[in-house]
Short mmCIF file of C-alpha atoms in Angstrom, two decimals:
data_model
loop_
_atom_site.label_atom_id
_atom_site.label_comp_id
_atom_site.label_asym_id
_atom_site.label_seq_id
_atom_site.Cartn_x
_atom_site.Cartn_y
_atom_site.Cartn_z
CA MET A 1 16.67 -4.77 12.64
CA VAL A 2 13.60 -4.65 10.41
CA VAL A 3 13.49 -8.20 10.35
CA LYS A 4 13.73 -8.41 14.34
CA HIS A 5 10.73 -5.79 14.13
CA VAL A 6 12.47 -2.64 15.12
CA ASN A 7 10.47 0.51 14.22
CA TYR A 8 11.51 0.72 10.17
CA GLY A 9 12.22 4.88 10.66
CA LEU A 10 14.94 3.84 13.32
CA ALA A 11 16.27 1.24 11.68
CA LEU A 12 16.26 3.26 8.12
CA PHE A 13 17.69 5.88 10.04
CA LEU A 14 20.92 3.87 11.89
CA GLY A 15 21.22 2.00 8.36
CA ALA A 16 21.98 4.97 6.59
CA ILE A 17 24.44 6.19 9.05
CA VAL A 18 26.08 2.53 9.03
CA LEU A 19 26.33 2.80 5.27
CA GLY A 20 27.77 5.91 5.06
CA ILE A 21 30.64 5.52 7.41
CA LEU A 22 31.24 2.28 5.13
CA PHE A 23 31.63 4.66 2.27
CA GLY A 24 33.74 7.16 4.26
CA ILE A 25 31.06 9.76 5.45
CA ASP A 26 32.03 12.04 8.09
CA LEU A 27 30.42 14.36 10.98
CA ASN A 28 29.65 17.09 8.62
CA GLY A 29 28.58 14.99 6.17
CA ILE A 30 26.28 13.25 8.10
CA LEU A 31 24.80 16.35 10.07
CA SER A 32 24.40 17.96 6.16
CA THR A 33 22.39 15.03 4.91
CA LEU A 34 20.10 15.16 8.03
CA LEU A 35 19.42 19.23 7.38
CA MET A 36 18.75 18.33 3.94
CA THR A 37 16.58 15.77 4.79
CA ALA A 38 14.59 17.98 7.19
CA SER A 39 14.47 21.05 4.73
CA ASP A 40 13.24 19.36 1.67
CA GLN A 41 9.76 20.21 0.28
CA ILE A 42 9.86 16.45 -0.64
CA THR A 43 9.67 15.64 3.38
CA TYR A 44 7.25 17.99 4.26
CA GLU A 45 4.71 16.93 1.36
CA LEU A 46 5.54 13.27 2.25
CA VAL A 47 5.12 13.79 5.84
CA LEU A 48 1.74 15.13 5.32
CA ALA A 49 0.19 12.32 3.27
CA VAL A 50 1.14 9.79 4.87
CA SER A 51 -0.21 11.54 8.04
CA LEU A 52 -3.33 12.45 6.70
CA ILE A 53 -4.47 8.74 4.80
CA PRO A 54 -4.46 7.49 8.21
CA ILE A 55 -6.37 10.38 9.67
CA PHE A 56 -8.68 10.09 6.82
CA ALA A 57 -9.27 6.35 7.60
CA GLN A 58 -10.29 7.29 11.27
CA ALA A 59 -12.66 10.03 10.00
CA MET A 60 -14.58 7.32 8.12
CA ILE A 61 -14.36 4.81 10.95
CA GLU A 62 -15.48 7.12 13.92
CA SER A 63 -18.45 8.75 11.59
CA LYS A 64 -19.62 4.91 10.74
CA LEU A 65 -19.27 6.21 6.77
CA ILE A 66 -17.48 2.73 6.41
CA ASP A 67 -20.51 0.72 7.88
CA GLU A 68 -22.96 2.84 5.79
CA ILE A 69 -20.89 1.82 2.48
CA ILE A 70 -20.44 -2.08 3.51
CA ASP A 71 -24.71 -1.84 4.73
CA GLY A 72 -25.29 -0.57 1.21
CA LEU A 73 -23.47 -2.65 -0.56
CA LYS A 74 -24.92 -5.74 1.27
CA ALA A 75 -28.24 -4.83 0.43
CA MET A 76 -27.39 -4.55 -3.37
CA LEU A 77 -25.21 -7.76 -3.50
CA SER A 78 -25.21 -11.05 -2.93
CA GLN A 79 -23.93 -13.00 0.40
CA ARG A 80 -20.79 -14.24 -1.30
CA ALA A 81 -20.03 -11.03 -2.87
CA VAL A 82 -19.83 -9.26 0.48
CA LEU A 83 -17.26 -11.69 1.71
CA ALA A 84 -14.83 -9.80 -1.20
CA ILE A 85 -16.67 -6.32 -0.59
CA ILE A 86 -16.04 -6.16 3.47
CA PRO A 87 -11.96 -6.52 3.26
CA SER A 88 -12.16 -4.51 0.07
CA VAL A 89 -13.42 -1.37 1.55
CA PHE A 90 -11.27 -1.33 4.77
CA GLY A 91 -8.43 -1.74 1.98
CA LEU A 92 -9.38 1.52 0.68
CA PHE A 93 -7.64 2.88 3.48
CA PRO A 94 -3.86 0.97 4.15
CA MET A 95 -2.80 1.15 7.79
CA MET A 96 -0.45 -1.42 9.65
CA GLY A 97 -2.28 -4.46 10.70
CA GLY A 98 -6.01 -3.05 9.42
CA ALA A 99 -6.51 -7.00 8.50
CA LEU A 100 -7.37 -7.23 11.83
CA ILE A 101 -10.50 -5.01 11.20
CA SER A 102 -12.06 -6.63 8.44
CA ALA A 103 -11.25 -10.09 9.59
CA PRO A 104 -13.96 -10.31 12.24
CA LEU A 105 -16.49 -9.07 9.59
CA ILE A 106 -15.83 -11.54 7.13
CA ASP A 107 -16.21 -14.16 9.89
CA GLY A 108 -19.53 -13.75 11.01
CA GLU A 109 -20.62 -13.88 6.86
CA ALA A 110 -18.36 -16.77 6.12
CA GLU A 111 -19.92 -18.87 9.07
CA LYS A 112 -23.08 -18.85 7.70
CA LEU A 113 -21.51 -19.74 4.28
CA LYS A 114 -19.81 -22.78 5.76
CA VAL A 115 -16.47 -21.24 4.55
CA ASP A 116 -13.20 -22.72 5.77
CA SER A 117 -10.63 -21.13 7.74
CA GLU A 118 -7.98 -21.16 4.88
CA LYS A 119 -10.62 -19.82 2.36
CA ARG A 120 -11.43 -16.95 5.10
CA SER A 121 -7.71 -15.98 5.32
CA LEU A 122 -7.30 -15.55 1.59
CA ILE A 123 -10.20 -14.03 1.02
CA ASN A 124 -9.24 -11.31 3.60
CA LEU A 125 -5.79 -10.96 2.37
CA TRP A 126 -6.45 -10.74 -1.46
CA PHE A 127 -9.35 -8.64 -1.42
CA ARG A 128 -7.99 -6.33 1.22
CA HIS A 129 -5.02 -5.45 -1.22
CA MET A 130 -6.07 -4.91 -4.44
CA TRP A 131 -6.07 -1.22 -3.98
CA PHE A 132 -2.43 -1.21 -4.13
CA PHE A 133 -2.49 -1.68 -7.98
CA VAL A 134 -5.23 1.14 -8.88
CA SER A 135 -5.47 3.85 -5.55
CA PRO A 136 -4.04 7.07 -5.41
CA LEU A 137 -4.48 6.96 -1.99
CA VAL A 138 -1.65 3.92 -0.98
CA THR A 139 0.96 6.04 0.85
CA THR A 140 3.74 3.44 -1.16
CA LEU A 141 2.89 4.55 -4.39
CA ILE A 142 2.23 8.08 -3.36
CA VAL A 143 5.92 8.11 -1.84
CA VAL A 144 7.94 6.51 -5.14
CA CYS A 145 6.07 8.47 -7.57
CA ARG A 146 7.29 11.66 -5.24
CA ILE A 147 10.75 10.22 -5.19
CA THR A 148 11.17 9.20 -8.66
CA ASN A 149 9.27 12.56 -9.92
CA MET A 150 6.25 10.25 -11.79
CA ASN A 151 2.80 11.14 -12.05
CA ILE A 152 0.88 8.81 -10.17
CA TYR A 153 -1.80 8.11 -12.92
CA ASP A 154 0.86 7.01 -15.02
CA ILE A 155 1.90 4.17 -12.76
CA ILE A 156 -2.02 3.56 -12.14
CA VAL A 157 -2.32 3.21 -15.85
CA ILE A 158 0.22 0.70 -16.17
CA ASP A 159 -0.50 -1.59 -13.25
CA ILE A 160 -4.68 -1.91 -14.62
CA PRO A 161 -3.71 -5.14 -16.70
CA ALA A 162 -2.52 -6.78 -13.42
CA PHE A 163 -5.24 -5.21 -11.22
CA ILE A 164 -8.21 -6.61 -14.09
CA VAL A 165 -6.23 -10.35 -13.58
CA TYR A 166 -5.83 -10.17 -9.56
CA VAL A 167 -9.74 -9.29 -9.18
CA VAL A 168 -10.96 -11.88 -11.90
CA LEU A 169 -8.39 -14.50 -10.51
CA GLY A 170 -9.99 -13.75 -6.85
CA TYR A 171 -13.69 -13.72 -8.00
CA PHE A 172 -13.85 -16.87 -10.04
CA LEU A 173 -10.94 -18.94 -7.36
CA LEU A 174 -12.53 -17.43 -4.22
CA ILE A 175 -15.69 -16.13 -4.39
CA LYS A 176 -17.62 -18.08 -7.29
CA PRO A 177 -17.23 -21.48 -5.83
CA ILE A 178 -18.94 -20.47 -3.05
CA LYS A 179 -22.61 -21.51 -2.68
CA SER A 180 -24.47 -18.20 -1.86
CA TYR A 181 -28.02 -18.32 -0.71
CA ASP A 182 -31.07 -16.21 -0.46
CA VAL A 183 -31.21 -13.41 1.65
CA LYS A 184 -33.84 -10.53 2.62
CA LYS A 185 -32.67 -7.21 1.45
CA GLY A 186 -31.80 -4.76 3.50
CA GLU A 187 -33.55 -1.23 3.87
CA ASP A 188 -35.06 0.81 1.19
CA ASN A 189 -32.33 3.50 1.43
CA PHE A 190 -29.43 1.13 0.94
CA PHE A 191 -28.17 3.11 -1.98
CA TYR A 192 -28.44 6.54 -0.07
CA LYS A 193 -26.14 4.75 2.80
CA PHE A 194 -23.83 3.73 0.36
CA VAL A 195 -23.62 7.01 -1.85
CA LYS A 196 -23.26 8.67 1.24
CA GLY A 197 -20.60 6.93 2.47
CA ILE A 198 -18.48 6.82 -0.80
CA VAL A 199 -18.87 10.34 -0.96
CA PRO A 200 -15.67 11.65 1.14
CA VAL A 201 -13.21 8.96 -1.13
CA ALA A 202 -14.91 9.80 -4.31
CA LEU A 203 -14.52 13.52 -3.48
CA THR A 204 -10.57 12.88 -2.49
CA ILE A 205 -9.68 10.82 -5.48
CA VAL A 206 -11.62 13.07 -8.30
CA SER A 207 -10.32 16.43 -6.87
CA ASN A 208 -6.73 15.30 -6.90
CA ILE A 209 -7.65 13.52 -10.49
CA LEU A 210 -8.57 17.27 -11.53
CA GLY A 211 -5.61 19.02 -10.35
CA LEU A 212 -5.94 19.62 -6.59
CA HIS A 213 -2.92 18.64 -4.65
CA LEU A 214 -3.23 15.63 -2.72
CA ILE A 215 -2.48 17.13 0.68
CA PHE A 216 -5.87 19.36 -0.04
CA SER A 217 -7.57 16.46 -1.38
CA LEU A 218 -6.77 14.43 1.73
CA LEU A 219 -7.87 17.64 3.80
CA LEU A 220 -11.41 18.03 1.72
CA GLY A 221 -11.54 14.58 2.22
CA ILE A 222 -11.43 14.26 6.11
CA SER A 223 -13.65 17.47 6.43
CA SER A 224 -16.64 16.05 4.44
CA ALA A 225 -15.98 12.76 6.55
CA ILE A 226 -16.66 14.73 9.94
CA LEU A 227 -19.78 17.22 8.21
CA LEU A 228 -21.59 13.84 6.70
CA GLY A 229 -20.76 11.61 9.89
CA LYS A 230 -21.89 14.67 12.00
CA ILE A 231 -18.87 14.05 14.32
CA LYS A 232 -18.50 16.75 16.89
CA PRO A 233 -16.14 19.46 16.89
CA SER A 234 -15.04 18.37 20.51
CA ASN A 235 -14.56 15.03 19.07
CA VAL A 236 -12.69 15.89 15.68
CA MET A 237 -9.22 16.03 17.66
CA ASN A 238 -9.67 12.75 19.23
CA VAL A 239 -10.01 11.58 15.42
CA VAL A 240 -6.92 13.05 14.62
CA LYS A 241 -5.03 11.77 17.50
CA LYS A 242 -6.45 8.39 17.09
CA GLY A 243 -5.67 8.42 13.31
CA PHE A 244 -2.03 9.71 13.44
CA ARG A 245 0.28 7.19 13.04
CA TRP A 246 4.06 8.26 14.01
CA PRO A 247 5.54 4.59 13.27
CA LEU A 248 4.40 5.72 9.55
CA VAL A 249 5.73 9.11 9.66
CA ALA A 250 9.27 7.84 10.83
CA SER A 251 9.28 5.36 8.20
CA VAL A 252 9.32 8.08 5.79
CA LEU A 253 11.67 10.35 7.66
CA GLY A 254 14.00 6.97 8.06
CA ALA A 255 13.56 6.50 4.17
CA LEU A 256 14.25 10.12 2.84
CA TYR A 257 17.26 10.14 4.98
CA PHE A 258 18.79 6.77 3.89
CA ARG A 259 18.10 7.94 0.35
CA ASN A 260 20.01 11.43 0.81
CA ILE A 261 22.66 9.52 2.27
CA ILE A 262 22.99 7.22 -0.68
CA ARG A 263 22.95 10.29 -3.01
CA TYR A 264 25.64 12.40 -0.76
CA MET A 265 28.37 9.44 -1.08
CA HIS A 266 27.23 8.73 -4.34
CA VAL A 267 26.33 5.06 -3.15
CA ASP A 268 23.81 4.61 -6.03
CA SER A 269 26.01 5.18 -8.69
CA PHE A 270 28.86 2.46 -7.24
CA ILE A 271 26.69 0.04 -6.97
CA VAL A 272 24.69 0.30 -10.31
CA GLU A 273 28.17 1.06 -12.09
CA ASN A 274 29.67 -2.00 -11.03
CA ALA A 275 26.79 -4.45 -10.93
CA ILE A 276 26.81 -3.58 -14.54
CA SER A 277 30.11 -3.76 -15.13
CA PHE A 278 29.64 -7.71 -14.08
CA GLY A 279 26.89 -8.49 -16.20
CA PHE A 280 23.98 -6.82 -14.34
CA PRO A 281 21.01 -6.29 -16.56
CA THR A 282 19.28 -2.90 -15.95
CA ILE A 283 15.75 -4.19 -15.67
CA ALA A 284 17.15 -6.22 -12.50
CA PHE A 285 17.50 -3.05 -10.28
CA PHE A 286 13.59 -2.40 -11.14
CA SER A 287 12.50 -5.93 -10.43
CA LEU A 288 15.05 -8.35 -8.82
CA ILE A 289 16.37 -6.08 -5.64
CA PRO A 290 12.63 -4.56 -4.93
CA LEU A 291 11.62 -8.25 -4.64
CA ILE A 292 14.52 -8.72 -2.15
CA PHE A 293 14.02 -5.68 -0.30
CA GLY A 294 10.43 -6.26 -0.05
CA PHE A 295 10.31 -10.45 0.71
CA ILE A 296 12.95 -9.52 3.79
CA THR A 297 11.48 -6.33 5.24
CA ALA A 298 8.00 -7.27 4.44
CA GLU A 299 7.26 -3.68 4.21
CA PRO A 300 6.24 -2.23 0.68
CA GLN A 301 7.23 1.39 1.36
CA THR A 302 10.38 0.77 2.99
CA SER A 303 11.69 -1.65 -0.02
CA ALA A 304 10.12 0.49 -2.33
CA ILE A 305 11.76 3.63 -1.25
CA MET A 306 15.19 1.76 -0.97
CA SER A 307 14.97 0.82 -4.27
CA ALA A 308 13.79 3.73 -5.60
CA SER A 309 16.38 5.96 -4.16
CA LEU A 310 19.00 3.53 -5.58
CA VAL A 311 17.83 3.89 -9.49
CA THR A 312 16.91 7.52 -8.58
CA GLY A 313 20.83 8.69 -8.65
CA ALA A 314 22.17 5.82 -10.54
CA PHE A 315 20.05 6.71 -13.95
CA GLU A 316 19.84 9.94 -15.65
CA LYS A 317 16.48 9.12 -16.46
CA PHE A 318 13.68 6.56 -16.46
CA ILE A 319 10.25 5.69 -17.93
CA PRO A 320 6.80 5.02 -16.03
CA ALA A 321 6.99 1.21 -16.74
CA GLN A 322 10.55 0.76 -15.01
CA VAL A 323 8.76 2.83 -11.80
CA ALA A 324 5.66 0.45 -12.21
CA LEU A 325 7.66 -2.38 -12.08
CA LEU A 326 9.96 -1.41 -9.28
CA TYR A 327 6.64 -0.69 -7.39
CA MET A 328 4.88 -3.97 -8.20
CA SER A 329 7.92 -6.08 -7.36
CA SER A 330 7.93 -4.18 -3.96
CA PHE A 331 4.68 -4.82 -3.30
CA LEU A 332 4.23 -8.31 -4.44
CA ALA A 333 7.42 -9.48 -2.25
CA TYR A 334 5.69 -8.04 0.56
CA PHE A 335 2.88 -9.71 0.26
CA THR A 336 4.23 -13.22 -0.19
CA SER A 337 6.54 -12.46 2.95
CA PRO A 338 5.97 -14.92 5.64
CA LEU A 339 6.91 -11.49 7.87
CA HIS A 340 4.04 -9.99 6.02
CA LEU A 341 2.05 -8.46 9.47
CA CYS A 342 -1.79 -8.70 7.53
CA LEU A 343 -0.86 -12.24 6.61
CA ILE A 344 0.20 -13.05 10.14
CA LEU A 345 -2.64 -11.44 11.95
CA THR A 346 -5.20 -13.17 9.59
CA VAL A 347 -3.58 -16.29 9.77
CA SER A 348 -3.68 -16.30 13.93
CA PHE A 349 -7.17 -14.56 13.77
CA PHE A 350 -8.94 -17.54 11.67
CA LYS A 351 -6.92 -20.21 12.92
CA SER A 352 -5.71 -21.07 9.71
CA LYS A 353 -2.62 -23.19 8.39
CA ILE A 354 -0.43 -20.55 6.71
CA ARG A 355 1.12 -23.83 4.68
CA GLU A 356 -2.44 -24.39 2.97
CA VAL A 357 -2.66 -20.32 2.57
CA PHE A 358 0.92 -20.18 1.03
CA LYS A 359 -0.08 -23.19 -1.45
CA TRP A 360 -3.00 -20.68 -3.09
CA LEU A 361 -1.35 -16.98 -2.53
CA VAL A 362 2.08 -17.83 -3.89
CA PRO A 363 1.34 -19.05 -6.97
CA SER A 364 -1.68 -16.51 -7.74
CA SER A 365 0.87 -14.04 -6.52
CA LEU A 366 3.48 -15.19 -8.92
CA LEU A 367 0.91 -15.15 -12.19
CA ILE A 368 -0.01 -11.44 -10.92
CA TYR A 369 3.92 -10.76 -11.30
CA PHE A 370 4.14 -12.53 -14.39
CA VAL A 371 1.52 -10.11 -16.03
CA GLN A 372 2.95 -6.86 -14.66
CA PHE A 373 6.43 -7.90 -15.79
CA ALA A 374 5.53 -8.50 -19.58
CA VAL A 375 3.02 -5.19 -19.42
CA CYS A 376 6.16 -3.49 -18.23
CA TYR A 377 8.81 -5.71 -20.23
CA ILE A 378 6.98 -4.60 -23.78
CA LEU A 379 6.59 -0.84 -22.42
CA ILE A 380 10.32 -0.73 -21.55
CA GLU A 381 11.40 -2.33 -24.78
CA TYR A 382 9.23 -1.33 -27.49
CA PHE A 383 7.69 2.21 -26.71
#
């Protein structure tokens, strides 16, 4: 159903019921797990988090603070560097189909630099997704860490080597070869613009690192964006309405219900025990399975939650490196999937040849995955 573009939440909800029936669940079990999902503290926390992040993004857009960040960076950096900065700024706030927001802004700059359509698509995709490695605002990472009871910053630290390779690879292969040209720098207050724009993001991340609960950190970020952007009180509700994304909330609810059905019927233990008895290595549950789920669903949150649900009930304990591998497997499989919405929208906008885009995207992503796998494998086996 996910492949057929049925809403992720509905697909997971119905899939959970079908799975439960296959394992002999009765009506009481279906209703019990539904009540368990609705009353679980994890549900409240995750629904609030995935609701507030797109509202935060909308507040940054409505307040023009994202424009302030980009304008400030344009004045400080070379023209070719701006091509990478534009999608990376918008990528700070993950949203479905968000690549279509940054694509028009890249197009104008890329035209001046005579960048071909395939490279425009790659720049938009590559730099937009760079924050999946290290941002505590990525909903998939938040959800996976909450389900597995891992500290989000432990996972981020493990992701840093792959993140560095990712950024360096993107810069040297996509940005550096572009011939830049001298441009007149912007206004004298460019640094003020940049700082003003970045304050809500910095407040959110720093306050969370210092121990403030993510929900309150996000509310702090939203409030500061509203104040700095001078959004009128009468328009605040409009920002909330525009920013709220019910499909994201539905996908979290569906995924958590799926997780609880798996636990209630002991599906996780059944699958893992039988797989291991046939010689299936433990590390495959943190790599191969999320890779398959991510590629098929082309939705990192769904694939990561399904994979995390499988391992949390089946294994008594696991370490951050295993969760980091699971998370990155889900992300990179989604990133290179032909069903990836950002990929489809980007290629369509720039009228690129998808085969040419894949010629660069797939091997580069495989290299990043090799780095992540190597780091995680060393941590799993030797530490």
